Amino acid sequence: MSLTRDPRQAASPPPADAREPRRTPRRRERQGPAYVFLSPWILGVVLLTLAPMAVSLYLSFTDYNLFDAPKWVGLRNYTDMFFEDPRYWRSVGTTLIFVVVAVPLKLALALGVAMLLKNMRSGKGFYRSAFYAPSLLGASMSIALVWRALYNDGGTVDDLLSRIGIHTGGWVADPDLSVFVVALLAVWQFGAPMVIFLAGLQQIPGDLYEAAALDGAGRWRQFVSVTLPMLSPVLFFNLVLETIQSFQVFTPAFAISGGKGGPADSTMFYTLYLYERGFSASHMGYASAMAWALLLGIGAVTVVLFRTSRSWVFYANEGA
């Protein structure tokens, strides 16, 4: 009998079970610093997002006026909101009109300016920054107040329209036009989607346009058959983002209406009415119910957008 060991047996690795206890402590040691660096974000999510959401959900089933202890009322806030509050449904209608008007106009303007900037050979950086600036400034209260002055009775817009024979008496004071003042302010802030559109346009291969031109396609046909299909994922992203933001508009409506939603509740947006019920009327339970209804409504609209996107959003690697 030979006592010589097989070299292959000596070189063979140990079983996986024997190696695992050695690596597990090392992995835990490596994960420790990661949790330390993530702890500010985790604490922020728990303390500033999840905990307030849980409290808001509880308050939506209570009668709470910010001063006395909450009293459990069950679904009364929701039934009052849906069946006994006509101002609630007016705020929903006003917000929907704003979304339907502002979002398409904003995206169309952003796409048009992005296509112009794409073909520019000089000064692109300056104009891109100039067009993006309203997105940084437009959400401020000062800009909203200036915008109100422009469209008020005797303002710049009213004066210009009066010179060509159109007398409106100011858009802000007209219940039929006041909501469009807020919509135009939102459209003016087209810089953010414009930058995203510009990035997407620069990723479209030039060979596609050359092939379309060889087939006799003009500029409009190239736009419809090449630009829009290739840009559809970016368009869908901007559409979802702007729709969600439009449902939450507050500062322009508050500034232009003076915080009252007038005239005749024509600028009583959903968030403005929520603010009025929660902080002006001290019905925080009712306002919490409105907030959760808004969350569910935005979620439903987002789901619809994602479902319908299957028929018009084109991804280059879908057939791969």
mmCIF file of C-alpha atoms in Angstrom:
data_model
loop_
_atom_site.group_PDB
_atom_site.id
_atom_site.type_symbol
_atom_site.label_atom_id
_atom_site.label_comp_id
_atom_site.label_asym_id
_atom_site.label_seq_id
_atom_site.Cartn_x
_atom_site.Cartn_y
_atom_site.Cartn_z
ATOM 1 C CA MET A 1 0.000 0.000 0.000
ATOM 2 C CA SER A 2 1.374 3.385 -1.036
ATOM 3 C CA LEU A 3 1.205 6.277 1.442
ATOM 4 C CA THR A 4 1.676 8.911 -1.271
ATOM 5 C CA ARG A 5 -1.312 11.304 -1.522
ATOM 6 C CA ASP A 6 -2.854 12.118 -4.824
ATOM 7 C CA PRO A 7 -1.804 15.685 -5.787
ATOM 8 C CA ARG A 8 -5.261 16.310 -7.209
ATOM 9 C CA GLN A 9 -6.751 15.617 -3.796
ATOM 10 C CA ALA A 10 -4.358 18.043 -2.142
ATOM 11 C CA ALA A 11 -5.189 20.770 -4.648
ATOM 12 C CA SER A 12 -8.928 20.229 -4.570
ATOM 13 C CA PRO A 13 -10.831 23.126 -2.934
ATOM 14 C CA PRO A 14 -12.631 22.552 0.349
ATOM 15 C CA PRO A 15 -16.381 22.065 0.322
ATOM 16 C CA ALA A 16 -18.604 25.088 -0.011
ATOM 17 C CA ASP A 17 -19.928 24.576 3.522
ATOM 18 C CA ALA A 18 -16.404 24.822 4.878
ATOM 19 C CA ARG A 19 -15.717 28.113 3.064
ATOM 20 C CA GLU A 20 -19.006 29.843 3.951
ATOM 21 C CA PRO A 21 -18.297 30.567 7.629
ATOM 22 C CA ARG A 22 -15.107 32.386 6.625
ATOM 23 C CA ARG A 23 -16.789 34.712 4.100
ATOM 24 C CA THR A 24 -19.939 35.567 6.004
ATOM 25 C CA PRO A 25 -18.247 37.714 8.678
ATOM 26 C CA ARG A 26 -16.280 39.546 5.998
ATOM 27 C CA ARG A 27 -19.459 40.312 4.077
ATOM 28 C CA ARG A 28 -21.097 41.601 7.217
ATOM 29 C CA GLU A 29 -18.078 43.761 7.925
ATOM 30 C CA ARG A 30 -18.322 45.206 4.424
ATOM 31 C CA GLN A 31 -22.063 45.845 4.772
ATOM 32 C CA GLY A 32 -21.653 47.693 8.053
ATOM 33 C CA PRO A 33 -20.165 50.910 6.582
ATOM 34 C CA ALA A 34 -22.812 50.838 3.849
ATOM 35 C CA TYR A 35 -25.611 50.969 6.423
ATOM 36 C CA VAL A 36 -23.795 53.748 8.258
ATOM 37 C CA PHE A 37 -23.671 55.878 5.101
ATOM 38 C CA LEU A 38 -27.286 54.981 4.259
ATOM 39 C CA SER A 39 -28.570 55.774 7.744
ATOM 40 C CA PRO A 40 -29.321 59.495 7.030
ATOM 41 C CA TRP A 41 -31.428 58.498 4.030
ATOM 42 C CA ILE A 42 -33.147 55.690 5.941
ATOM 43 C CA LEU A 43 -33.922 57.990 8.864
ATOM 44 C CA GLY A 44 -35.186 60.651 6.470
ATOM 45 C CA VAL A 45 -37.513 58.218 4.717
ATOM 46 C CA VAL A 46 -38.875 56.835 7.987
ATOM 47 C CA LEU A 47 -39.204 60.096 9.921
ATOM 48 C CA LEU A 48 -40.094 62.501 7.096
ATOM 49 C CA THR A 49 -42.090 60.278 4.719
ATOM 50 C CA LEU A 50 -43.385 56.989 6.093
ATOM 51 C CA ALA A 51 -44.259 58.198 9.594
ATOM 52 C CA PRO A 52 -46.127 61.340 8.388
ATOM 53 C CA MET A 53 -47.987 59.218 5.842
ATOM 54 C CA ALA A 54 -49.075 56.794 8.545
ATOM 55 C CA VAL A 55 -50.223 59.644 10.790
ATOM 56 C CA SER A 56 -52.071 61.266 7.883
ATOM 57 C CA LEU A 57 -53.833 58.000 7.088
ATOM 58 C CA TYR A 58 -54.970 57.715 10.680
ATOM 59 C CA LEU A 59 -56.136 61.342 10.795
ATOM 60 C CA SER A 60 -58.188 60.825 7.626
ATOM 61 C CA PHE A 61 -60.542 58.671 9.703
ATOM 62 C CA THR A 62 -60.820 61.197 12.532
ATOM 63 C CA ASP A 63 -62.269 64.599 13.326
ATOM 64 C CA TYR A 64 -59.191 66.667 14.162
ATOM 65 C CA ASN A 65 -58.992 70.459 14.444
ATOM 66 C CA LEU A 66 -55.292 70.852 15.370
ATOM 67 C CA PHE A 67 -56.161 71.798 18.965
ATOM 68 C CA ASP A 68 -58.214 68.945 20.442
ATOM 69 C CA ALA A 69 -57.462 65.238 20.445
ATOM 70 C CA PRO A 70 -58.515 63.387 17.265
ATOM 71 C CA LYS A 71 -61.938 61.716 17.431
ATOM 72 C CA TRP A 72 -62.487 58.572 15.377
ATOM 73 C CA VAL A 73 -65.292 59.047 12.834
ATOM 74 C CA GLY A 74 -64.578 56.208 10.420
ATOM 75 C CA LEU A 75 -65.411 56.937 6.793
ATOM 76 C CA ARG A 76 -67.369 60.122 7.472
ATOM 77 C CA ASN A 77 -64.690 62.400 6.004
ATOM 78 C CA TYR A 78 -64.696 60.416 2.771
ATOM 79 C CA THR A 79 -68.487 60.269 2.469
ATOM 80 C CA ASP A 80 -68.784 63.997 3.158
ATOM 81 C CA MET A 81 -66.084 64.697 0.601
ATOM 82 C CA PHE A 82 -67.560 62.594 -2.191
ATOM 83 C CA PHE A 83 -71.295 63.114 -1.619
ATOM 84 C CA GLU A 84 -71.898 66.320 0.357
ATOM 85 C CA ASP A 85 -69.226 68.814 -0.718
ATOM 86 C CA PRO A 86 -69.839 70.504 -4.109
ATOM 87 C CA ARG A 87 -66.749 72.683 -3.681
ATOM 88 C CA TYR A 88 -64.642 69.532 -3.574
ATOM 89 C CA TRP A 89 -65.848 68.468 -7.010
ATOM 90 C CA ARG A 90 -65.372 71.999 -8.363
ATOM 91 C CA SER A 91 -61.763 71.828 -7.221
ATOM 92 C CA VAL A 92 -61.397 68.466 -8.952
ATOM 93 C CA GLY A 93 -62.853 69.891 -12.174
ATOM 94 C CA THR A 94 -60.630 72.979 -12.059
ATOM 95 C CA THR A 95 -57.540 70.835 -11.527
ATOM 96 C CA LEU A 96 -58.472 68.522 -14.399
ATOM 97 C CA ILE A 97 -58.951 71.501 -16.744
ATOM 98 C CA PHE A 98 -55.549 72.791 -15.727
ATOM 99 C CA VAL A 99 -53.883 69.409 -16.334
ATOM 100 C CA VAL A 100 -55.547 68.901 -19.732
ATOM 101 C CA VAL A 101 -54.566 72.399 -20.911
ATOM 102 C CA ALA A 102 -51.155 72.934 -19.333
ATOM 103 C CA VAL A 103 -49.466 69.564 -19.816
ATOM 104 C CA PRO A 104 -49.917 69.193 -23.627
ATOM 105 C CA LEU A 105 -49.024 72.846 -24.280
ATOM 106 C CA LYS A 106 -45.968 72.641 -22.055
ATOM 107 C CA LEU A 107 -44.684 69.464 -23.677
ATOM 108 C CA ALA A 108 -45.351 70.761 -27.196
ATOM 109 C CA LEU A 109 -43.481 73.992 -26.509
ATOM 110 C CA ALA A 110 -40.616 72.124 -24.841
ATOM 111 C CA LEU A 111 -40.274 69.744 -27.783
ATOM 112 C CA GLY A 112 -40.415 72.565 -30.340
ATOM 113 C CA VAL A 113 -37.703 74.585 -28.589
ATOM 114 C CA ALA A 114 -35.579 71.457 -28.107
ATOM 115 C CA MET A 115 -35.698 70.743 -31.847
ATOM 116 C CA LEU A 116 -34.655 74.316 -32.602
ATOM 117 C CA LEU A 117 -31.752 74.105 -30.153
ATOM 118 C CA LYS A 118 -30.626 70.781 -31.588
ATOM 119 C CA ASN A 119 -30.018 72.351 -35.009
ATOM 120 C CA MET A 120 -28.203 75.392 -33.630
ATOM 121 C CA ARG A 121 -24.468 75.542 -34.281
ATOM 122 C CA SER A 122 -23.532 78.376 -31.927
ATOM 123 C CA GLY A 123 -24.947 79.758 -28.711
ATOM 124 C CA LYS A 124 -26.716 76.518 -27.799
ATOM 125 C CA GLY A 125 -25.453 76.587 -24.214
ATOM 126 C CA PHE A 126 -26.628 80.154 -23.646
ATOM 127 C CA TYR A 127 -30.132 79.590 -25.014
ATOM 128 C CA ARG A 128 -30.471 76.286 -23.197
ATOM 129 C CA SER A 129 -29.674 78.021 -19.904
ATOM 130 C CA ALA A 130 -31.962 80.948 -20.733
ATOM 131 C CA PHE A 131 -34.921 78.704 -21.519
ATOM 132 C CA TYR A 132 -34.251 76.560 -18.455
ATOM 133 C CA ALA A 133 -34.202 79.527 -16.060
ATOM 134 C CA PRO A 134 -38.034 79.856 -15.787
ATOM 135 C CA SER A 135 -38.187 76.302 -14.434
ATOM 136 C CA LEU A 136 -36.041 77.440 -11.504
ATOM 137 C CA LEU A 137 -37.850 80.733 -10.919
ATOM 138 C CA GLY A 138 -41.445 80.010 -11.898
ATOM 139 C CA ALA A 139 -42.389 78.132 -8.730
ATOM 140 C CA SER A 140 -41.586 81.114 -6.487
ATOM 141 C CA MET A 141 -44.253 83.336 -4.956
ATOM 142 C CA SER A 142 -42.650 86.501 -6.360
ATOM 143 C CA ILE A 143 -42.890 85.308 -9.969
ATOM 144 C CA ALA A 144 -46.528 84.277 -9.428
ATOM 145 C CA LEU A 145 -47.342 87.753 -8.103
ATOM 146 C CA VAL A 146 -45.661 89.367 -11.114
ATOM 147 C CA TRP A 147 -47.634 87.043 -13.373
ATOM 148 C CA ARG A 148 -50.838 88.104 -11.635
ATOM 149 C CA ALA A 149 -49.977 91.766 -12.245
ATOM 150 C CA LEU A 150 -49.398 91.076 -15.949
ATOM 151 C CA TYR A 151 -52.869 89.562 -16.402
ATOM 152 C CA ASN A 152 -54.761 91.750 -13.952
ATOM 153 C CA ASP A 153 -57.175 94.521 -14.909
ATOM 154 C CA GLY A 154 -55.035 97.275 -16.400
ATOM 155 C CA GLY A 155 -51.987 95.000 -16.581
ATOM 156 C CA THR A 156 -49.644 94.590 -19.511
ATOM 157 C CA VAL A 157 -51.605 91.828 -21.225
ATOM 158 C CA ASP A 158 -54.921 93.617 -20.742
ATOM 159 C CA ASP A 159 -53.417 96.829 -22.119
ATOM 160 C CA LEU A 160 -51.999 95.104 -25.216
ATOM 161 C CA LEU A 161 -55.281 93.346 -25.950
ATOM 162 C CA SER A 162 -57.222 96.585 -25.489
ATOM 163 C CA ARG A 163 -55.109 98.254 -28.169
ATOM 164 C CA ILE A 164 -56.307 95.729 -30.749
ATOM 165 C CA GLY A 165 -59.942 95.966 -29.645
ATOM 166 C CA ILE A 166 -60.113 93.039 -27.220
ATOM 167 C CA HIS A 167 -61.406 94.205 -23.832
ATOM 168 C CA THR A 168 -61.270 91.505 -21.172
ATOM 169 C CA GLY A 169 -61.133 93.563 -17.993
ATOM 170 C CA GLY A 170 -58.244 91.438 -16.837
ATOM 171 C CA TRP A 171 -57.959 87.677 -16.999
ATOM 172 C CA VAL A 172 -57.556 87.280 -13.236
ATOM 173 C CA ALA A 173 -61.004 88.750 -12.533
ATOM 174 C CA ASP A 174 -62.740 86.684 -15.233
ATOM 175 C CA PRO A 175 -64.003 83.285 -13.986
ATOM 176 C CA ASP A 176 -63.734 81.888 -17.527
ATOM 177 C CA LEU A 177 -60.106 82.945 -18.021
ATOM 178 C CA SER A 178 -58.486 82.923 -14.587
ATOM 179 C CA VAL A 179 -57.574 79.225 -14.686
ATOM 180 C CA PHE A 180 -55.726 79.818 -17.966
ATOM 181 C CA VAL A 181 -53.529 82.410 -16.251
ATOM 182 C CA VAL A 182 -52.204 79.656 -13.998
ATOM 183 C CA ALA A 183 -51.918 77.295 -16.978
ATOM 184 C CA LEU A 184 -49.848 79.796 -18.970
ATOM 185 C CA LEU A 185 -47.535 80.254 -16.007
ATOM 186 C CA ALA A 186 -46.992 76.492 -15.935
ATOM 187 C CA VAL A 187 -46.384 76.400 -19.703
ATOM 188 C CA TRP A 188 -43.806 79.172 -19.335
ATOM 189 C CA GLN A 189 -41.789 76.814 -17.109
ATOM 190 C CA PHE A 190 -41.009 74.417 -19.972
ATOM 191 C CA GLY A 191 -37.253 74.365 -19.386
ATOM 192 C CA ALA A 192 -36.979 71.067 -17.517
ATOM 193 C CA PRO A 193 -38.797 68.888 -20.094
ATOM 194 C CA MET A 194 -37.001 70.819 -22.856
ATOM 195 C CA VAL A 195 -33.593 69.726 -21.549
ATOM 196 C CA ILE A 196 -34.786 66.111 -21.367
ATOM 197 C CA PHE A 197 -36.177 66.305 -24.904
ATOM 198 C CA LEU A 198 -32.907 67.790 -26.140
ATOM 199 C CA ALA A 199 -30.939 64.915 -24.622
ATOM 200 C CA GLY A 200 -33.285 62.434 -26.265
ATOM 201 C CA LEU A 201 -33.075 64.110 -29.680
ATOM 202 C CA GLN A 202 -29.294 63.946 -29.607
ATOM 203 C CA GLN A 203 -29.484 60.164 -29.167
ATOM 204 C CA ILE A 204 -31.472 59.562 -32.372
ATOM 205 C CA PRO A 205 -29.125 58.168 -35.066
ATOM 206 C CA GLY A 206 -28.700 60.462 -38.072
ATOM 207 C CA ASP A 207 -28.810 57.434 -40.387
ATOM 208 C CA LEU A 208 -32.551 57.162 -39.816
ATOM 209 C CA TYR A 209 -33.129 60.682 -41.134
ATOM 210 C CA GLU A 210 -30.870 60.022 -44.121
ATOM 211 C CA ALA A 211 -32.760 56.834 -44.963
ATOM 212 C CA ALA A 212 -36.103 58.630 -44.638
ATOM 213 C CA ALA A 213 -34.868 61.455 -46.882
ATOM 214 C CA LEU A 214 -33.745 58.959 -49.522
ATOM 215 C CA ASP A 215 -37.258 57.481 -49.448
ATOM 216 C CA GLY A 216 -38.667 60.933 -50.208
ATOM 217 C CA ALA A 217 -39.865 61.844 -46.720
ATOM 218 C CA GLY A 218 -40.120 65.557 -45.999
ATOM 219 C CA ARG A 219 -39.493 67.248 -42.691
ATOM 220 C CA TRP A 220 -42.999 66.616 -41.375
ATOM 221 C CA ARG A 221 -42.912 62.947 -42.397
ATOM 222 C CA GLN A 222 -39.503 62.567 -40.765
ATOM 223 C CA PHE A 223 -40.856 64.128 -37.602
ATOM 224 C CA VAL A 224 -43.879 61.804 -37.513
ATOM 225 C CA SER A 225 -42.158 58.611 -38.654
ATOM 226 C CA VAL A 226 -38.691 58.991 -37.119
ATOM 227 C CA THR A 227 -38.525 61.634 -34.395
ATOM 228 C CA LEU A 228 -41.714 60.839 -32.486
ATOM 229 C CA PRO A 229 -41.294 57.019 -32.431
ATOM 230 C CA MET A 230 -37.640 57.240 -31.388
ATOM 231 C CA LEU A 231 -38.435 59.936 -28.832
ATOM 232 C CA SER A 232 -41.542 58.207 -27.457
ATOM 233 C CA PRO A 233 -39.845 56.858 -24.269
ATOM 234 C CA VAL A 234 -38.621 60.365 -23.426
ATOM 235 C CA LEU A 235 -42.029 61.800 -24.282
ATOM 236 C CA PHE A 236 -43.700 59.247 -22.022
ATOM 237 C CA PHE A 237 -41.310 60.066 -19.177
ATOM 238 C CA ASN A 238 -42.036 63.795 -19.461
ATOM 239 C CA LEU A 239 -45.765 63.152 -19.747
ATOM 240 C CA VAL A 240 -45.902 61.121 -16.528
ATOM 241 C CA LEU A 241 -43.678 63.562 -14.652
ATOM 242 C CA GLU A 242 -45.559 66.693 -15.745
ATOM 243 C CA THR A 243 -48.968 65.117 -15.127
ATOM 244 C CA ILE A 244 -48.055 64.216 -11.543
ATOM 245 C CA GLN A 245 -46.648 67.697 -10.919
ATOM 246 C CA SER A 246 -49.671 69.415 -12.445
ATOM 247 C CA PHE A 247 -52.072 67.669 -10.089
ATOM 248 C CA GLN A 248 -50.093 69.130 -7.187
ATOM 249 C CA VAL A 249 -49.988 72.776 -8.320
ATOM 250 C CA PHE A 250 -50.376 75.138 -5.380
ATOM 251 C CA THR A 251 -48.160 78.244 -5.257
ATOM 252 C CA PRO A 252 -49.344 79.884 -8.535
ATOM 253 C CA ALA A 253 -53.000 79.264 -7.662
ATOM 254 C CA PHE A 254 -52.534 80.651 -4.161
ATOM 255 C CA ALA A 255 -50.732 83.793 -5.371
ATOM 256 C CA ILE A 256 -52.934 84.561 -8.380
ATOM 257 C CA SER A 257 -56.196 84.051 -6.486
ATOM 258 C CA GLY A 258 -55.001 85.741 -3.305
ATOM 259 C CA GLY A 259 -55.382 82.466 -1.446
ATOM 260 C CA LYS A 260 -59.173 82.414 -1.919
ATOM 261 C CA GLY A 261 -59.526 80.455 -5.156
ATOM 262 C CA GLY A 262 -61.561 83.230 -6.747
ATOM 263 C CA PRO A 263 -63.294 84.543 -8.630
ATOM 264 C CA ALA A 264 -66.224 82.194 -8.077
ATOM 265 C CA ASP A 265 -63.886 79.307 -7.178
ATOM 266 C CA SER A 266 -62.495 79.356 -10.728
ATOM 267 C CA THR A 267 -58.942 78.948 -9.404
ATOM 268 C CA MET A 268 -59.833 76.728 -6.457
ATOM 269 C CA PHE A 269 -57.363 73.986 -7.282
ATOM 270 C CA TYR A 270 -57.382 70.723 -5.373
ATOM 271 C CA THR A 271 -54.325 71.490 -3.266
ATOM 272 C CA LEU A 272 -55.564 75.008 -2.552
ATOM 273 C CA TYR A 273 -58.888 73.665 -1.292
ATOM 274 C CA LEU A 274 -57.006 71.075 0.759
ATOM 275 C CA TYR A 275 -54.983 73.890 2.320
ATOM 276 C CA GLU A 276 -58.127 75.884 3.044
ATOM 277 C CA ARG A 277 -59.892 72.991 4.763
ATOM 278 C CA GLY A 278 -56.818 71.925 6.712
ATOM 279 C CA PHE A 279 -55.304 75.196 7.893
ATOM 280 C CA SER A 280 -57.920 77.906 7.391
ATOM 281 C CA ALA A 281 -60.916 75.884 8.613
ATOM 282 C CA SER A 282 -58.835 73.651 10.958
ATOM 283 C CA HIS A 283 -60.414 70.473 9.572
ATOM 284 C CA MET A 284 -57.201 68.496 9.433
ATOM 285 C CA GLY A 285 -58.950 65.127 9.343
ATOM 286 C CA TYR A 286 -60.912 66.183 6.269
ATOM 287 C CA ALA A 287 -57.745 67.563 4.651
ATOM 288 C CA SER A 288 -55.939 64.282 5.313
ATOM 289 C CA ALA A 289 -58.751 62.401 3.578
ATOM 290 C CA MET A 290 -58.418 64.766 0.622
ATOM 291 C CA ALA A 291 -54.667 64.141 0.519
ATOM 292 C CA TRP A 292 -55.138 60.387 0.347
ATOM 293 C CA ALA A 293 -57.817 60.745 -2.305
ATOM 294 C CA LEU A 294 -55.359 62.830 -4.326
ATOM 295 C CA LEU A 295 -52.662 60.190 -3.898
ATOM 296 C CA LEU A 296 -54.982 57.435 -5.094
ATOM 297 C CA GLY A 297 -56.202 59.585 -7.989
ATOM 298 C CA ILE A 298 -52.682 60.346 -9.179
ATOM 299 C CA GLY A 299 -51.827 56.662 -8.850
ATOM 300 C CA ALA A 300 -54.838 55.712 -10.976
ATOM 301 C CA VAL A 301 -53.939 58.236 -13.683
ATOM 302 C CA THR A 302 -50.346 56.986 -13.697
ATOM 303 C CA VAL A 303 -51.517 53.389 -14.103
ATOM 304 C CA VAL A 304 -53.694 54.427 -17.051
ATOM 305 C CA LEU A 305 -50.750 56.201 -18.679
ATOM 306 C CA PHE A 306 -48.557 53.132 -18.275
ATOM 307 C CA ARG A 307 -51.244 50.840 -19.691
ATOM 308 C CA THR A 308 -51.884 53.031 -22.729
ATOM 309 C CA SER A 309 -48.153 53.513 -23.338
ATOM 310 C CA ARG A 310 -47.927 49.972 -24.653
ATOM 311 C CA SER A 311 -49.612 51.079 -27.867
ATOM 312 C CA TRP A 312 -47.476 54.134 -28.666
ATOM 313 C CA VAL A 313 -44.165 53.975 -26.800
ATOM 314 C CA PHE A 314 -41.399 52.389 -28.865
ATOM 315 C CA TYR A 315 -38.249 50.929 -27.299
ATOM 316 C CA ALA A 316 -35.305 50.202 -29.573
ATOM 317 C CA ASN A 317 -34.447 46.867 -27.903
ATOM 318 C CA GLU A 318 -37.989 45.477 -27.813
ATOM 319 C CA GLY A 319 -37.325 43.011 -30.621
ATOM 320 C CA ALA A 320 -33.976 41.869 -29.201
#
